[in-house]
Amino acid sequence: MNLRIRLRRFWKGNFNYMANEKQYNVAVVGATGAVGQKIVHYLSENLFPINELKLLSSKRSAGTKVNFQDREITVEEATVDSFKNIDIAFFSAGGSISEKLAPEAVKHGAVVVDNTSHFRMDENVPLVVPEVNPEHLENHQGIIANPNCSTIQMVAALKPIQDKFGLKRIIVSTYQAVSGAGLAAEQELTKQTEQRLAGEEMEANVLPAGSDKRHFPIAFNALPQIDVFDEDGYTKEEWKMMNETKKIMGDANLQVAATCVRLPVFTSHSESVYIETDYEVSVDEIKEAIKQGEGLMLEDDPATQTYPTPLSATDKKEVFVGRIRKDVDHKNGFHMWIVSDNLVKGAAWNTVQIAETLVKNKIV
Ligand SMILES: NC(=O)c1ccc[n+]([C@@H]2O[C@H](COP(=O)([O-])OP(=O)(O)OC[C@H]3O[C@@H](n4cnc5c(N)ncnc54)[C@H](OP(=O)(O)O)[C@@H]3O)[C@@H](O)[C@H]2O)c1
């Protein structure tokens, strides 16, 4: 490692890594995508202890040059042979790629941190938000799953409430950004906005779900469908939120219902969340629990119109909480507004935090 990076690491006070001498060979699959680019950014910014970094994509982007700290890395096509000598492999190239290549990476001795939904509900795969259930990492068998972006920010905010006051029920409505559906959806929102402002017809090819039969414009619109429809009239995104929340929070009896909506917002998901606690508590006690929660920021003052918004949360690592109110009918009921950057805490940052926790606890 060169002197400049050693000095940066020293001045940043990154003593966790310095205490652990080992340097890791790291691969990022999907490195050219919306999430993959951010993973590479946080690996660099947080000075993750990297010996060799391999950036992988499909054939389309193979050959692209990416600057990483003081090196230039050429993106390679991901194949079954890409993982020789890799210690940690980050996957964010879609479920089918993880299904095919993550077991290959594990066979070669790598620990996989997977951003797709493919392994999330597998009982042998820990599903982890480091502020909520880091202990689940101890039992990993090679693959660790990063939860759905909307789930991560909600469980992070509700964990201190569950710990202090118990949690019986969650009803959530989401207001999700287009970047949650990848770069193609971001480009579609830009193009449709330009088309509409030029008085042209808006073309829709990506949303609400690339693989579904019909597509609708997202610009100047709201789509009450994220991913395809599944059982009982819920979408797959809604089932992900309901099932993943129970698994991460370790309570199969927790009542969770979700309605997921896409909005013409580029980045950061917002959520209107209703909860019922086990015990009767005050709004101030809920606010205090949020204030003390790891990775949380309370932004809640109606007198000064202080509350989080997608624009104010973008590019930040924290989960922001505001608009906390007691329900007018249910003595244990509360409403709140939870906002976080879906590409940061909802994906790349949580993934890098998982890897940092593995390194810190020497379980990689
Ligand atoms: N966006 C979010 O908020 C978010 C949050 C959590 C999880 N996720 C999940 O993370 C995954 C990636 O999402 P994204 O938003 O980053 O998508 P994206 O912007 O569309 O990027 C997809 C990436 O996968 C690569 N890829 C595609 N086909 C491949 C193949 N056959 N072999 C190897 N690499 C291939 C692409 O490479 P090319 O450049 O060569 O096309 C690109 O690097 C998805 O499973 C998504 O559900 C996304």
Coordinates of C-alpha atoms and ligand atoms in Angstrom, one line a residue:
M1 CA 0.0 0.0 0.0
N2 CA 1.5 3.4 -0.9
L3 CA 2.3 6.1 1.6
R4 CA -0.5 8.5 0.5
I5 CA -3.2 5.9 1.2
R6 CA -1.5 4.9 4.5
L7 CA -1.5 8.6 5.5
R8 CA -5.1 9.1 4.5
R9 CA -6.1 6.1 6.5
F10 CA -4.2 7.4 9.5
W11 CA -5.7 10.9 9.3
K12 CA -9.2 9.5 8.9
G13 CA -8.7 7.6 12.1
N14 CA -9.6 4.3 10.5
F15 CA -8.1 2.3 13.3
N16 CA -10.4 -0.8 12.9
Y17 CA -8.7 -1.6 9.6
M18 CA -5.2 -0.8 10.9
A19 CA -5.7 -3.2 13.8
N20 CA -6.5 -5.9 11.3
E21 CA -3.4 -6.3 9.1
K22 CA -5.0 -8.5 6.4
Q23 CA -5.6 -7.1 2.9
Y24 CA -8.4 -8.8 0.9
N25 CA -8.9 -9.6 -2.8
V26 CA -12.3 -8.2 -3.6
A27 CA -14.6 -8.6 -6.6
V28 CA -17.6 -6.4 -7.5
V29 CA -20.0 -8.1 -9.9
G30 CA -22.3 -5.4 -11.6
A31 CA -19.6 -2.8 -10.9
T32 CA -20.9 -0.5 -13.8
G33 CA -24.5 -0.4 -12.5
A34 CA -26.3 2.1 -10.2
V35 CA -25.5 0.1 -7.1
G36 CA -22.2 -1.3 -8.2
Q37 CA -20.7 2.1 -8.8
K38 CA -21.7 3.2 -5.3
I39 CA -20.1 0.1 -3.8
V40 CA -16.8 0.9 -5.5
H41 CA -17.1 4.5 -4.2
Y42 CA -17.6 3.4 -0.6
L43 CA -14.8 0.8 -0.8
S44 CA -12.6 3.6 -1.9
E45 CA -13.9 6.3 0.5
N46 CA -13.9 4.1 3.5
L47 CA -10.4 2.7 2.7
F48 CA -11.5 -0.9 2.8
P49 CA -8.4 -3.1 3.2
I50 CA -8.0 -4.1 -0.5
N51 CA -5.1 -6.0 -2.0
E52 CA -6.6 -6.7 -5.5
L53 CA -9.9 -5.3 -6.8
K54 CA -11.7 -7.0 -9.7
L55 CA -14.5 -5.1 -11.4
L56 CA -17.0 -7.3 -13.3
S57 CA -19.9 -6.7 -15.6
S58 CA -21.6 -8.2 -18.6
K59 CA -19.9 -8.3 -22.0
R60 CA -21.4 -4.9 -22.8
S61 CA -19.2 -2.9 -20.3
A62 CA -16.1 -5.2 -20.3
G63 CA -13.1 -3.1 -21.2
T64 CA -14.4 0.1 -19.5
K65 CA -11.7 1.8 -17.4
V66 CA -12.5 2.8 -13.8
N67 CA -10.3 4.9 -11.5
F68 CA -10.0 3.5 -8.0
Q69 CA -7.8 5.5 -5.6
D70 CA -4.4 5.6 -7.3
R71 CA -5.1 2.7 -9.8
E72 CA -7.0 2.4 -13.0
I73 CA -8.9 -0.9 -13.3
T74 CA -10.3 -2.4 -16.5
V75 CA -13.8 -3.9 -16.1
E76 CA -13.9 -7.6 -17.1
E77 CA -16.8 -9.8 -18.1
A78 CA -18.0 -11.9 -15.1
T79 CA -17.6 -15.7 -15.7
V80 CA -17.5 -18.8 -13.5
D81 CA -13.7 -18.4 -13.5
S82 CA -13.7 -14.8 -12.2
F83 CA -13.4 -15.7 -8.5
K84 CA -10.0 -17.5 -8.2
N85 CA -8.2 -16.1 -5.1
I86 CA -11.1 -13.7 -4.3
D87 CA -11.8 -13.3 -0.5
I88 CA -14.9 -11.1 -0.7
A89 CA -17.3 -10.8 -3.7
F90 CA -20.0 -8.1 -3.8
F91 CA -22.9 -9.0 -6.2
S92 CA -25.3 -6.4 -7.7
A93 CA -26.0 -7.6 -11.2
G94 CA -29.5 -9.1 -10.8
G95 CA -30.9 -12.3 -9.2
S96 CA -30.2 -14.6 -12.2
I97 CA -26.5 -13.7 -12.2
S98 CA -26.2 -14.2 -8.4
E99 CA -28.0 -17.6 -8.7
K100 CA -25.4 -18.7 -11.3
L101 CA -22.2 -17.1 -10.1
A102 CA -22.5 -16.6 -6.3
P103 CA -22.1 -20.4 -5.6
E104 CA -19.1 -20.4 -7.9
A105 CA -17.5 -17.6 -5.9
V106 CA -18.2 -19.5 -2.6
K107 CA -16.7 -22.7 -4.2
H108 CA -13.5 -20.7 -4.8
G109 CA -13.4 -19.7 -1.1
A110 CA -15.0 -16.2 -1.3
V111 CA -17.6 -14.8 1.1
V112 CA -20.4 -13.3 -1.0
V113 CA -22.4 -10.2 0.0
D114 CA -25.4 -10.3 -2.4
N115 CA -27.6 -7.3 -3.2
T116 CA -30.2 -9.1 -5.1
S117 CA -33.3 -10.8 -3.7
H118 CA -32.3 -14.3 -4.8
F119 CA -31.0 -15.7 -1.5
R120 CA -32.7 -13.4 1.0
M121 CA -35.3 -15.8 2.3
D122 CA -33.0 -18.9 2.3
E123 CA -32.9 -20.0 5.9
N124 CA -29.1 -20.7 5.6
V125 CA -28.4 -17.2 4.4
P126 CA -28.2 -14.3 7.0
L127 CA -30.2 -11.2 5.9
V128 CA -28.4 -8.4 7.6
V129 CA -28.6 -4.7 8.5
P130 CA -25.5 -4.2 10.7
E131 CA -27.3 -1.8 13.1
V132 CA -30.1 -4.3 13.6
N133 CA -28.9 -7.9 13.5
P134 CA -25.1 -8.1 13.1
E135 CA -25.1 -11.3 15.2
H136 CA -26.7 -13.2 12.3
L137 CA -23.4 -12.8 10.4
E138 CA -21.7 -15.3 12.8
N139 CA -23.5 -18.2 11.2
H140 CA -22.9 -17.4 7.6
Q141 CA -22.2 -20.3 5.2
G142 CA -20.5 -18.3 2.5
I143 CA -23.4 -16.1 1.3
I144 CA -24.8 -13.1 3.1
A145 CA -27.8 -11.2 1.7
N146 CA -28.4 -7.5 1.7
P147 CA -32.1 -6.7 2.3
N148 CA -34.4 -4.8 -0.1
C149 CA -33.8 -1.1 0.0
S150 CA -37.2 -0.2 1.4
T151 CA -36.9 -2.8 4.1
I152 CA -33.4 -1.6 5.3
Q153 CA -34.4 1.9 6.1
M154 CA -37.6 0.8 7.8
V155 CA -36.0 -1.8 10.1
A156 CA -33.1 0.5 10.9
A157 CA -35.5 3.2 12.2
L158 CA -37.8 0.8 14.0
K159 CA -35.1 -1.3 15.7
P160 CA -34.6 1.0 18.8
I161 CA -38.4 1.2 19.2
Q162 CA -38.7 -2.6 19.1
D163 CA -35.9 -3.0 21.7
K164 CA -37.3 -0.4 24.1
F165 CA -41.1 -0.6 23.7
G166 CA -41.8 -3.8 21.8
L167 CA -43.4 -3.8 18.3
K168 CA -46.7 -5.5 17.4
R169 CA -47.7 -4.1 14.0
I170 CA -46.3 -2.2 11.1
I171 CA -48.3 -0.7 8.2
V172 CA -46.1 1.0 5.6
S173 CA -46.8 2.9 2.3
T174 CA -43.7 3.7 0.3
Y175 CA -42.9 6.6 -2.1
Q176 CA -40.0 5.0 -4.0
A177 CA -37.4 6.6 -6.3
V178 CA -36.8 5.4 -9.9
S179 CA -33.1 4.6 -9.2
G180 CA -34.4 1.6 -7.2
A181 CA -35.2 0.1 -10.7
G182 CA -31.6 0.7 -12.0
L183 CA -30.0 3.1 -14.4
A184 CA -32.5 2.3 -17.2
A185 CA -35.4 3.6 -15.1
E186 CA -33.5 6.8 -14.2
Q187 CA -32.9 7.4 -18.0
E188 CA -36.6 6.7 -18.7
L189 CA -37.7 9.4 -16.2
T190 CA -35.4 12.0 -17.8
K191 CA -36.5 11.1 -21.3
Q192 CA -40.2 11.1 -20.5
T193 CA -39.9 14.5 -18.7
E194 CA -38.2 16.0 -21.8
Q195 CA -40.8 14.4 -24.0
R196 CA -43.7 15.8 -21.9
L197 CA -42.2 19.3 -21.7
A198 CA -41.7 19.3 -25.5
G199 CA -45.4 18.3 -26.0
E200 CA -44.5 14.8 -27.3
E201 CA -45.9 11.5 -26.3
M202 CA -44.0 9.8 -23.4
E203 CA -42.5 6.4 -24.3
A204 CA -42.6 3.8 -21.5
N205 CA -40.5 0.6 -21.6
V206 CA -39.2 -0.1 -18.1
L207 CA -41.6 0.8 -15.3
P208 CA -43.5 -0.4 -13.4
A209 CA -41.6 -3.7 -14.0
G210 CA -39.4 -4.5 -17.0
S211 CA -40.6 -8.1 -17.2
D212 CA -44.4 -7.3 -17.0
K213 CA -46.7 -7.0 -20.0
R214 CA -47.7 -3.3 -19.8
H215 CA -45.5 -0.2 -19.1
F216 CA -46.7 3.2 -18.0
P217 CA -45.0 6.6 -17.8
I218 CA -43.5 7.5 -14.5
A219 CA -42.9 11.2 -15.3
F220 CA -45.7 13.4 -13.7
N221 CA -47.2 10.2 -12.4
A222 CA -47.4 7.7 -9.4
L223 CA -47.4 3.9 -10.1
P224 CA -48.9 1.7 -7.4
Q225 CA -46.9 -1.3 -8.6
I226 CA -43.2 -2.1 -7.9
D227 CA -42.1 -5.4 -9.4
V228 CA -44.7 -7.9 -10.7
F229 CA -47.9 -9.0 -8.9
D230 CA -47.7 -12.1 -6.7
E231 CA -50.2 -13.8 -4.4
D232 CA -53.3 -12.2 -2.9
G233 CA -53.0 -9.0 -4.9
Y234 CA -49.6 -7.9 -3.3
T235 CA -46.6 -7.2 -5.5
K236 CA -43.3 -9.0 -5.1
E237 CA -41.8 -5.8 -3.6
E238 CA -44.6 -5.7 -1.0
W239 CA -44.0 -9.4 -0.1
K240 CA -40.2 -8.7 0.2
M241 CA -40.9 -5.9 2.7
M242 CA -43.3 -8.0 4.7
N243 CA -41.2 -11.2 4.8
E244 CA -37.7 -9.6 5.1
T245 CA -38.8 -7.4 8.0
K246 CA -39.9 -10.4 10.1
K247 CA -36.7 -12.3 9.3
I248 CA -34.4 -9.3 10.2
M249 CA -36.3 -8.3 13.3
G250 CA -36.4 -11.9 14.5
D251 CA -40.2 -12.0 15.1
A252 CA -42.3 -14.3 12.9
N253 CA -45.4 -12.9 14.7
L254 CA -44.8 -9.3 13.8
Q255 CA -47.8 -8.0 11.8
V256 CA -46.5 -6.2 8.6
A257 CA -48.5 -4.9 5.6
A258 CA -46.9 -2.9 2.8
T259 CA -48.2 -0.9 -0.2
C260 CA -45.3 0.1 -2.5
V261 CA -45.6 3.0 -4.9
R262 CA -43.1 4.4 -7.4
L263 CA -42.8 8.2 -7.8
P264 CA -41.0 10.5 -10.3
V265 CA -38.1 11.1 -7.8
F266 CA -34.6 10.2 -8.9
T267 CA -33.1 9.1 -5.6
S268 CA -34.1 8.3 -2.0
H269 CA -37.1 6.3 -0.9
S270 CA -39.7 7.8 1.5
E271 CA -42.1 5.8 3.7
S272 CA -45.2 6.7 5.7
V273 CA -45.1 4.2 8.5
Y274 CA -47.8 3.3 11.2
I275 CA -46.6 1.2 14.1
E276 CA -48.2 -0.3 17.3
T277 CA -45.9 -0.8 20.2
D278 CA -46.4 -3.4 23.0
Y279 CA -46.5 -0.7 25.7
E280 CA -48.1 2.7 25.9
V281 CA -45.4 5.3 25.5
S282 CA -45.2 9.0 24.7
V283 CA -44.1 10.7 21.4
D284 CA -41.1 12.1 23.3
E285 CA -40.0 8.6 24.3
I286 CA -40.2 7.5 20.7
K287 CA -38.2 10.5 19.6
E288 CA -35.6 9.9 22.2
A289 CA -35.2 6.2 21.0
I290 CA -34.7 7.4 17.4
K291 CA -32.2 10.1 18.5
Q292 CA -30.1 7.5 20.3
G293 CA -30.4 4.8 17.5
E294 CA -27.3 3.9 15.5
G295 CA -27.2 5.5 12.0
L296 CA -30.4 7.4 12.6
M297 CA -31.1 11.2 12.4
L298 CA -34.2 12.7 13.9
E299 CA -35.5 15.6 11.8
D300 CA -38.8 16.5 13.4
D301 CA -40.0 20.0 14.3
P302 CA -43.3 21.1 12.8
A303 CA -42.8 24.6 14.2
T304 CA -39.8 25.1 11.9
Q305 CA -41.2 22.8 9.1
T306 CA -38.3 20.4 9.8
Y307 CA -38.7 16.9 8.3
P308 CA -36.7 14.8 5.9
T309 CA -37.2 14.8 2.1
P310 CA -35.7 12.7 -0.7
L311 CA -33.6 15.6 -1.8
S312 CA -32.2 16.3 1.7
A313 CA -31.4 12.6 2.3
T314 CA -29.6 12.0 -1.0
D315 CA -25.9 10.9 -0.8
K316 CA -26.1 10.5 3.0
K317 CA -25.5 7.3 4.8
E318 CA -28.1 7.9 7.6
V319 CA -31.8 7.0 7.8
F320 CA -33.8 10.2 8.6
V321 CA -37.0 10.1 10.6
G322 CA -39.6 12.9 11.1
R323 CA -43.3 13.7 11.5
I324 CA -43.7 11.4 14.5
R325 CA -47.2 11.6 15.9
K326 CA -49.4 9.6 18.2
D327 CA -52.4 7.9 16.5
V328 CA -55.6 9.6 17.5
D329 CA -57.6 6.4 18.0
H330 CA -55.0 3.7 19.2
K331 CA -53.1 4.4 22.4
N332 CA -50.1 2.4 21.3
G333 CA -50.2 3.6 17.7
F334 CA -47.7 6.1 16.1
H335 CA -47.2 7.5 12.6
M336 CA -43.8 8.6 11.2
W337 CA -42.0 9.5 7.9
I338 CA -38.8 7.6 7.2
V339 CA -36.4 8.7 4.3
S340 CA -33.1 7.4 3.1
D341 CA -30.9 7.1 0.0
N342 CA -31.9 3.8 -1.6
L343 CA -28.6 3.5 -3.4
V344 CA -26.6 4.3 -0.2
K345 CA -28.0 2.9 3.0
G346 CA -30.6 1.0 0.9
A347 CA -27.9 -0.8 -1.1
A348 CA -24.2 0.0 -1.4
W349 CA -23.4 1.4 2.0
N350 CA -25.3 -1.4 3.9
T351 CA -23.3 -3.9 1.7
V352 CA -20.0 -2.3 2.5
Q353 CA -21.0 -2.1 6.2
I354 CA -21.7 -5.9 6.2
A355 CA -18.2 -6.5 4.8
E356 CA -16.6 -4.1 7.3
T357 CA -18.4 -6.0 10.1
L358 CA -17.1 -9.3 8.7
V359 CA -13.5 -7.9 8.7
K360 CA -13.8 -6.3 12.2
N361 CA -15.2 -9.5 13.7
K362 CA -12.7 -11.6 11.8
I363 CA -15.4 -13.8 10.2
V364 CA -14.0 -13.6 6.7
Ligands
LIG1 N1 -31.1 0.3 -7.2 C1 -31.4 0.0 -6.0 O1 -31.9 0.8 -5.2 C2 -31.2 -1.4 -5.5 C3 -31.2 -1.6 -4.1 C4 -30.9 -2.8 -3.6 C5 -30.7 -3.9 -4.4 N2 -30.7 -3.7 -5.8 C6 -30.4 -4.8 -6.6 O2 -29.1 -4.8 -7.1 C7 -29.1 -5.3 -8.4 C8 -28.5 -4.3 -9.4 O3 -29.3 -3.2 -9.4 P1 -28.9 -1.8 -10.1 O4 -29.9 -0.8 -9.8 O5 -27.4 -1.5 -9.9 O6 -29.0 -2.3 -11.7 P2 -28.3 -1.6 -13.0 O7 -28.0 -0.2 -12.8 O8 -29.2 -2.0 -14.1 O9 -26.9 -2.4 -13.1 C9 -26.8 -3.8 -13.4 C10 -25.3 -4.2 -13.4 O10 -25.3 -5.6 -13.6 C11 -24.4 -5.9 -14.7 N3 -24.9 -7.1 -15.5 C12 -26.0 -7.2 -16.2 N4 -26.1 -8.4 -16.8 C13 -24.9 -9.1 -16.4 C14 -24.4 -10.3 -16.7 N5 -25.0 -11.2 -17.5 N6 -23.2 -10.7 -16.2 C15 -22.5 -9.8 -15.4 N7 -23.0 -8.6 -15.1 C16 -24.2 -8.2 -15.6 C17 -24.5 -4.6 -15.6 O11 -23.3 -4.6 -16.4 P3 -23.4 -3.8 -17.9 O12 -22.9 -2.5 -17.6 O13 -22.4 -4.6 -18.7 O14 -24.8 -3.9 -18.4 C18 -24.4 -3.6 -14.5 O15 -23.1 -3.5 -14.0 C19 -30.5 -5.8 -8.8 O16 -30.6 -7.1 -8.5 C20 -31.3 -4.9 -7.8 O17 -32.5 -5.5 -7.5 C21 -30.9 -2.5 -6.3

